[in-house]
Amino acid sequence: KTQVEQSPQSLVVRQGENCVLQCNYSVTPDNHLRWFKQDTGKGLVSLTVLVDQKDKTSNGRYSATLDKDAKHSTLHITATLLDDTATYICVVGADYGNEKITFGAGTKLTIKP
Amino acid sequence: DPKIIQKPKYLVAVTGSEKILICEQYLGHNAMYWYRQSAKKPLEFMFSYSYQKLMDNQTASSRFQPQSSKKNHLDLQITALKPDDSATYFCASSQDDRGYEQYFGPGTRLTVL
C-alpha cells in the first residue's frame, strides 16, 4: 500500500497562474514533512520543511501547509514561471535520529507559456 | 562551485561486476545519505551516516556497502551487479542526523547490462 500519495500525478498550468499540489500520507510517526523540487534528470532541491502539528511555511512563491491530524500537506505555487516545470516530491520523515523517510511518487508540473 | 560532488555522472557496468560510486560534500555537514531512483519507482532511501557511523540501513541487500573514509565522504560500493540495480543514485548531506534540510548531489546514473 502506498504510504505517501500525491495528487494530481501530473498538472499543466499556464504561466502566471497559481497551483496547489496535495500530499496525503499514512506513515507513522510523522516527525516532519518536506517538499522537494526535482528538475528532469537532476537532483532534488529542498523547498520547505514542516514540523509542527499544524504548520505553515513560506519560501518566496512557495508556501506549504501541514495538518498532522489529517495527515495532509499542500504545496502552493503562486505566479508560476516556466522554470517551475519539474516534479514535486513530498517526503515524510518518521524518526528523529534514524532517518526513516518515505517518498511520494511526485507530481509532474508543466508550466505552459 | 558544486557543494556535493558525485562521480561518475554516468556509469555502465556488466552483470556480476563491482562498482564504487563516489560522493564528497563540502558543506561541513555531519550526516550523509544515499538514495536510489529507479525508472518506475519513487525515490528510495538507502542509508544514513552520522559522524561516519551507520545510523540507518533500509537496503535489504548486503551487495550495497557504504564506505566512509572521511567525514565528508560517503562512497557506495555495489558488488555482483544486476540489471535491476540500474538506477540513478543520489547522495545527500545535512548538518546533523535529523536531516531536516538535506542537500542533494547531482546523482550517478548507473546502467547494468
PDB file of N, CA and C in Angstrom, chain A residues 44-110:
ATOM      1  N   LEU A  44      17.603  16.650  -6.291  1.00  0.00           N
ATOM      2  CA  LEU A  44      16.472  17.240  -5.591  1.00  0.00           C
ATOM      3  C   LEU A  44      16.886  18.513  -4.874  1.00  0.00           C
ATOM      4  N   VAL A  45      15.988  19.479  -4.873  1.00  0.00           N
ATOM      5  CA  VAL A  45      16.200  20.724  -4.149  1.00  0.00           C
ATOM      6  C   VAL A  45      15.104  20.850  -3.100  1.00  0.00           C
ATOM      7  N   SER A  46      15.529  21.040  -1.877  1.00  0.00           N
ATOM      8  CA  SER A  46      14.548  21.169  -0.798  1.00  0.00           C
ATOM      9  C   SER A  46      13.854  22.525  -0.883  1.00  0.00           C
ATOM     10  N   LEU A  47      12.530  22.514  -0.840  1.00  0.00           N
ATOM     11  CA  LEU A  47      11.765  23.761  -0.890  1.00  0.00           C
ATOM     12  C   LEU A  47      11.369  24.228   0.500  1.00  0.00           C
ATOM     13  N   THR A  48      10.929  23.306   1.316  1.00  0.00           N
ATOM     14  CA  THR A  48      10.462  23.668   2.647  1.00  0.00           C
ATOM     15  C   THR A  48      10.341  22.425   3.515  1.00  0.00           C
ATOM     16  N   VAL A  49      10.368  22.636   4.825  1.00  0.00           N
ATOM     17  CA  VAL A  49      10.159  21.535   5.760  1.00  0.00           C
ATOM     18  C   VAL A  49       9.108  21.973   6.782  1.00  0.00           C
ATOM     19  N   LEU A  50       8.193  21.072   7.100  1.00  0.00           N
ATOM     20  CA  LEU A  50       7.125  21.347   8.063  1.00  0.00           C
ATOM     21  C   LEU A  50       7.266  20.375   9.218  1.00  0.00           C
ATOM     22  N   VAL A  51       7.068  20.896  10.427  1.00  0.00           N
ATOM     23  CA  VAL A  51       7.361  20.106  11.615  1.00  0.00           C
ATOM     24  C   VAL A  51       6.186  20.038  12.601  1.00  0.00           C
ATOM     25  N   ASP A  52       5.511  21.164  12.805  1.00  0.00           N
ATOM     26  CA  ASP A  52       4.504  21.238  13.860  1.00  0.00           C
ATOM     27  C   ASP A  52       3.213  20.505  13.499  1.00  0.00           C
ATOM     28  N   GLN A  53       2.378  20.279  14.519  1.00  0.00           N
ATOM     29  CA  GLN A  53       1.123  19.552  14.326  1.00  0.00           C
ATOM     30  C   GLN A  53       0.274  20.200  13.228  1.00  0.00           C
ATOM     31  N   LYS A  54       0.170  21.521  13.293  1.00  0.00           N
ATOM     32  CA  LYS A  54      -0.451  22.291  12.213  1.00  0.00           C
ATOM     33  C   LYS A  54       0.553  23.379  11.858  1.00  0.00           C
ATOM     34  N   ASP A  55       1.157  23.235  10.724  1.00  0.00           N
ATOM     35  CA  ASP A  55       2.287  24.080  10.377  1.00  0.00           C
ATOM     36  C   ASP A  55       2.050  24.784   9.050  1.00  0.00           C
ATOM     37  N   LYS A  56       2.687  25.945   8.908  1.00  0.00           N
ATOM     38  CA  LYS A  56       2.656  26.689   7.657  1.00  0.00           C
ATOM     39  C   LYS A  56       4.046  27.242   7.416  1.00  0.00           C
ATOM     40  N   THR A  57       4.482  27.197   6.178  1.00  0.00           N
ATOM     41  CA  THR A  57       5.770  27.783   5.826  1.00  0.00           C
ATOM     42  C   THR A  57       5.627  28.574   4.541  1.00  0.00           C
ATOM     43  N   SER A  58       6.540  29.503   4.363  1.00  0.00           N
ATOM     44  CA  SER A  58       6.519  30.312   3.155  1.00  0.00           C
ATOM     45  C   SER A  58       7.946  30.538   2.698  1.00  0.00           C
ATOM     46  N   ASN A  59       8.199  30.335   1.419  1.00  0.00           N
ATOM     47  CA  ASN A  59       9.538  30.494   0.853  1.00  0.00           C
ATOM     48  C   ASN A  59       9.380  31.107  -0.534  1.00  0.00           C
ATOM     49  N   GLY A  60       9.319  32.434  -0.561  1.00  0.00           N
ATOM     50  CA  GLY A  60       9.113  33.106  -1.842  1.00  0.00           C
ATOM     51  C   GLY A  60       7.739  32.790  -2.412  1.00  0.00           C
ATOM     52  N   ARG A  61       7.722  32.264  -3.634  1.00  0.00           N
ATOM     53  CA  ARG A  61       6.436  31.948  -4.273  1.00  0.00           C
ATOM     54  C   ARG A  61       5.889  30.589  -3.815  1.00  0.00           C
ATOM     55  N   TYR A  62       6.643  29.892  -2.997  1.00  0.00           N
ATOM     56  CA  TYR A  62       6.194  28.594  -2.482  1.00  0.00           C
ATOM     57  C   TYR A  62       5.673  28.762  -1.051  1.00  0.00           C
ATOM     58  N   SER A  63       4.534  28.194  -0.789  1.00  0.00           N
ATOM     59  CA  SER A  63       4.034  28.125   0.574  1.00  0.00           C
ATOM     60  C   SER A  63       3.448  26.735   0.785  1.00  0.00           C
ATOM     61  N   ALA A  64       3.526  26.279   2.030  1.00  0.00           N
ATOM     62  CA  ALA A  64       3.074  24.920   2.308  1.00  0.00           C
ATOM     63  C   ALA A  64       2.337  24.872   3.631  1.00  0.00           C
ATOM     64  N   THR A  65       1.472  23.880   3.743  1.00  0.00           N
ATOM     65  CA  THR A  65       0.746  23.640   4.991  1.00  0.00           C
ATOM     66  C   THR A  65       0.868  22.180   5.361  1.00  0.00           C
ATOM     67  N   LEU A  66       0.745  21.929   6.644  1.00  0.00           N
ATOM     68  CA  LEU A  66       0.736  20.554   7.133  1.00  0.00           C
ATOM     69  C   LEU A  66      -0.301  20.426   8.243  1.00  0.00           C
ATOM     70  N   ASP A  67      -1.104  19.404   8.162  1.00  0.00           N
ATOM     71  CA  ASP A  67      -2.059  19.068   9.215  1.00  0.00           C
ATOM     72  C   ASP A  67      -1.810  17.608   9.586  1.00  0.00           C
ATOM     73  N   LYS A  68      -1.158  17.401  10.708  1.00  0.00           N
ATOM     74  CA  LYS A  68      -0.808  16.031  11.096  1.00  0.00           C
ATOM     75  C   LYS A  68      -2.033  15.234  11.528  1.00  0.00           C
ATOM     76  N   ASP A  69      -3.062  15.913  12.005  1.00  0.00           N
ATOM     77  CA  ASP A  69      -4.298  15.193  12.377  1.00  0.00           C
ATOM     78  C   ASP A  69      -4.922  14.566  11.136  1.00  0.00           C
ATOM     79  N   ALA A  70      -4.928  15.326  10.057  1.00  0.00           N
ATOM     80  CA  ALA A  70      -5.486  14.843   8.792  1.00  0.00           C
ATOM     81  C   ALA A  70      -4.456  14.102   7.959  1.00  0.00           C
ATOM     82  N   LYS A  71      -3.195  14.145   8.394  1.00  0.00           N
ATOM     83  CA  LYS A  71      -2.087  13.548   7.634  1.00  0.00           C
ATOM     84  C   LYS A  71      -2.125  14.050   6.184  1.00  0.00           C
ATOM     85  N   HIS A  72      -2.109  15.378   6.085  1.00  0.00           N
ATOM     86  CA  HIS A  72      -2.294  16.012   4.783  1.00  0.00           C
ATOM     87  C   HIS A  72      -1.414  17.250   4.693  1.00  0.00           C
ATOM     88  N   SER A  73      -0.811  17.436   3.526  1.00  0.00           N
ATOM     89  CA  SER A  73       0.002  18.619   3.273  1.00  0.00           C
ATOM     90  C   SER A  73      -0.314  19.168   1.890  1.00  0.00           C
ATOM     91  N   THR A  74      -0.171  20.481   1.755  1.00  0.00           N
ATOM     92  CA  THR A  74      -0.347  21.105   0.448  1.00  0.00           C
ATOM     93  C   THR A  74       0.867  21.970   0.138  1.00  0.00           C
ATOM     94  N   LEU A  75       1.181  22.073  -1.137  1.00  0.00           N
ATOM     95  CA  LEU A  75       2.213  22.975  -1.619  1.00  0.00           C
ATOM     96  C   LEU A  75       1.564  23.922  -2.619  1.00  0.00           C
ATOM     97  N   HIS A  76       1.631  25.216  -2.314  1.00  0.00           N
ATOM     98  CA  HIS A  76       1.062  26.233  -3.181  1.00  0.00           C
ATOM     99  C   HIS A  76       2.191  26.933  -3.922  1.00  0.00           C
ATOM    100  N   ILE A  77       2.019  27.084  -5.223  1.00  0.00           N
ATOM    101  CA  ILE A  77       2.966  27.847  -6.019  1.00  0.00           C
ATOM    102  C   ILE A  77       2.190  28.995  -6.652  1.00  0.00           C
ATOM    103  N   THR A  78       2.608  30.200  -6.364  1.00  0.00           N
ATOM    104  CA  THR A  78       1.895  31.357  -6.905  1.00  0.00           C
ATOM    105  C   THR A  78       2.660  31.959  -8.079  1.00  0.00           C
ATOM    106  N   ALA A  79       1.912  32.586  -8.963  1.00  0.00           N
ATOM    107  CA  ALA A  79       2.510  33.277 -10.121  1.00  0.00           C
ATOM    108  C   ALA A  79       3.569  32.410 -10.790  1.00  0.00           C
ATOM    109  N   THR A  80       3.146  31.240 -11.263  1.00  0.00           N
ATOM    110  CA  THR A  80       4.102  30.256 -11.790  1.00  0.00           C
ATOM    111  C   THR A  80       4.951  30.806 -12.924  1.00  0.00           C
ATOM    112  N   LEU A  81       6.159  30.285 -12.985  1.00  0.00           N
ATOM    113  CA  LEU A  81       7.121  30.622 -14.030  1.00  0.00           C
ATOM    114  C   LEU A  81       7.445  29.359 -14.825  1.00  0.00           C
ATOM    115  N   LEU A  82       7.979  29.547 -16.018  1.00  0.00           N
ATOM    116  CA  LEU A  82       8.350  28.390 -16.843  1.00  0.00           C
ATOM    117  C   LEU A  82       9.362  27.501 -16.107  1.00  0.00           C
ATOM    118  N   ASP A  83      10.233  28.109 -15.309  1.00  0.00           N
ATOM    119  CA  ASP A  83      11.233  27.343 -14.568  1.00  0.00           C
ATOM    120  C   ASP A  83      10.643  26.483 -13.452  1.00  0.00           C
ATOM    121  N   ASP A  84       9.364  26.674 -13.175  1.00  0.00           N
ATOM    122  CA  ASP A  84       8.723  25.836 -12.163  1.00  0.00           C
ATOM    123  C   ASP A  84       8.400  24.448 -12.708  1.00  0.00           C
ATOM    124  N   THR A  85       8.548  24.266 -14.009  1.00  0.00           N
ATOM    125  CA  THR A  85       8.322  22.943 -14.592  1.00  0.00           C
ATOM    126  C   THR A  85       9.296  21.952 -13.972  1.00  0.00           C
ATOM    127  N   ALA A  86       8.741  20.938 -13.301  1.00  0.00           N
ATOM    128  CA  ALA A  86       9.558  19.981 -12.565  1.00  0.00           C
ATOM    129  C   ALA A  86       8.633  18.958 -11.918  1.00  0.00           C
ATOM    130  N   THR A  87       9.224  17.993 -11.241  1.00  0.00           N
ATOM    131  CA  THR A  87       8.452  17.060 -10.422  1.00  0.00           C
ATOM    132  C   THR A  87       8.602  17.473  -8.966  1.00  0.00           C
ATOM    133  N   TYR A  88       7.491  17.543  -8.272  1.00  0.00           N
ATOM    134  CA  TYR A  88       7.496  17.968  -6.876  1.00  0.00           C
ATOM    135  C   TYR A  88       7.199  16.756  -6.007  1.00  0.00           C
ATOM    136  N   ILE A  89       8.105  16.511  -5.073  1.00  0.00           N
ATOM    137  CA  ILE A  89       8.055  15.282  -4.301  1.00  0.00           C
ATOM    138  C   ILE A  89       7.813  15.592  -2.825  1.00  0.00           C
ATOM    139  N   CYS A  90       6.861  14.893  -2.262  1.00  0.00           N
ATOM    140  CA  CYS A  90       6.521  15.009  -0.840  1.00  0.00           C
ATOM    141  C   CYS A  90       7.242  13.881  -0.097  1.00  0.00           C
ATOM    142  N   VAL A  91       7.873  14.231   1.009  1.00  0.00           N
ATOM    143  CA  VAL A  91       8.647  13.246   1.761  1.00  0.00           C
ATOM    144  C   VAL A  91       8.257  13.336   3.229  1.00  0.00           C
ATOM    145  N   VAL A  92       7.929  12.224   3.827  1.00  0.00           N
ATOM    146  CA  VAL A  92       7.547  12.204   5.237  1.00  0.00           C
ATOM    147  C   VAL A  92       8.662  11.534   6.023  1.00  0.00           C
ATOM    148  N   GLY A  93       9.177  12.247   7.022  1.00  0.00           N
ATOM    149  CA  GLY A  93      10.246  11.719   7.861  1.00  0.00           C
ATOM    150  C   GLY A  93       9.676  11.189   9.144  1.00  0.00           C
ATOM    151  N   ALA A  94      10.033   9.945   9.479  1.00  0.00           N
ATOM    152  CA  ALA A  94       9.361   9.272  10.580  1.00  0.00           C
ATOM    153  C   ALA A  94      10.066   9.425  11.920  1.00  0.00           C
ATOM    154  N   ASP A  95      11.363   9.320  11.931  1.00  0.00           N
ATOM    155  CA  ASP A  95      12.043   9.226  13.222  1.00  0.00           C
ATOM    156  C   ASP A  95      13.130  10.264  13.392  1.00  0.00           C
ATOM    157  N   TYR A  96      13.254  10.749  14.610  1.00  0.00           N
ATOM    158  CA  TYR A  96      14.430  11.535  14.957  1.00  0.00           C
ATOM    159  C   TYR A  96      15.642  10.627  14.921  1.00  0.00           C
ATOM    160  N   GLY A  97      16.769  11.188  14.563  1.00  0.00           N
ATOM    161  CA  GLY A  97      17.989  10.397  14.614  1.00  0.00           C
ATOM    162  C   GLY A  97      18.051   9.418  13.464  1.00  0.00           C
ATOM    163  N   ASN A  98      17.380   8.324  13.547  1.00  0.00           N
ATOM    164  CA  ASN A  98      17.322   7.407  12.425  1.00  0.00           C
ATOM    165  C   ASN A  98      16.426   8.005  11.357  1.00  0.00           C
ATOM    166  N   GLU A  99      16.999   8.244  10.233  1.00  0.00           N
ATOM    167  CA  GLU A  99      16.289   8.983   9.204  1.00  0.00           C
ATOM    168  C   GLU A  99      15.421   8.053   8.378  1.00  0.00           C
ATOM    169  N   LYS A 100      14.324   7.598   8.972  1.00  0.00           N
ATOM    170  CA  LYS A 100      13.394   6.770   8.211  1.00  0.00           C
ATOM    171  C   LYS A 100      12.460   7.709   7.473  1.00  0.00           C
ATOM    172  N   ILE A 101      12.604   7.766   6.200  1.00  0.00           N
ATOM    173  CA  ILE A 101      11.779   8.676   5.430  1.00  0.00           C
ATOM    174  C   ILE A 101      11.140   7.955   4.274  1.00  0.00           C
ATOM    175  N   THR A 102       9.969   8.411   3.914  1.00  0.00           N
ATOM    176  CA  THR A 102       9.189   7.781   2.852  1.00  0.00           C
ATOM    177  C   THR A 102       8.846   8.817   1.810  1.00  0.00           C
ATOM    178  N   PHE A 103       9.090   8.463   0.575  1.00  0.00           N
ATOM    179  CA  PHE A 103       8.890   9.396  -0.532  1.00  0.00           C
ATOM    180  C   PHE A 103       7.579   9.129  -1.252  1.00  0.00           C
ATOM    181  N   GLY A 104       6.929  10.222  -1.676  1.00  0.00           N
ATOM    182  CA  GLY A 104       5.815  10.081  -2.594  1.00  0.00           C
ATOM    183  C   GLY A 104       6.336   9.935  -4.014  1.00  0.00           C
ATOM    184  N   ALA A 105       5.449   9.571  -4.912  1.00  0.00           N
ATOM    185  CA  ALA A 105       5.838   9.354  -6.318  1.00  0.00           C
ATOM    186  C   ALA A 105       6.018  10.661  -7.069  1.00  0.00           C
ATOM    187  N   GLY A 106       5.519  11.754  -6.500  1.00  0.00           N
ATOM    188  CA  GLY A 106       5.707  13.047  -7.133  1.00  0.00           C
ATOM    189  C   GLY A 106       4.539  13.501  -7.979  1.00  0.00           C
ATOM    190  N   THR A 107       4.453  14.809  -8.141  1.00  0.00           N
ATOM    191  CA  THR A 107       3.510  15.421  -9.088  1.00  0.00           C
ATOM    192  C   THR A 107       4.342  16.090 -10.166  1.00  0.00           C
ATOM    193  N   LYS A 108       4.074  15.709 -11.418  1.00  0.00           N
ATOM    194  CA  LYS A 108       4.808  16.313 -12.533  1.00  0.00           C
ATOM    195  C   LYS A 108       4.075  17.563 -12.977  1.00  0.00           C
ATOM    196  N   LEU A 109       4.698  18.703 -12.741  1.00  0.00           N
ATOM    197  CA  LEU A 109       4.095  20.001 -13.065  1.00  0.00           C
ATOM    198  C   LEU A 109       4.714  20.551 -14.336  1.00  0.00           C
ATOM    199  N   THR A 110       3.881  20.929 -15.279  1.00  0.00           N
ATOM    200  CA  THR A 110       4.346  21.553 -16.520  1.00  0.00           C
ATOM    201  C   THR A 110       3.736  22.937 -16.618  1.00  0.00           C
TER     202      THR A 110
END
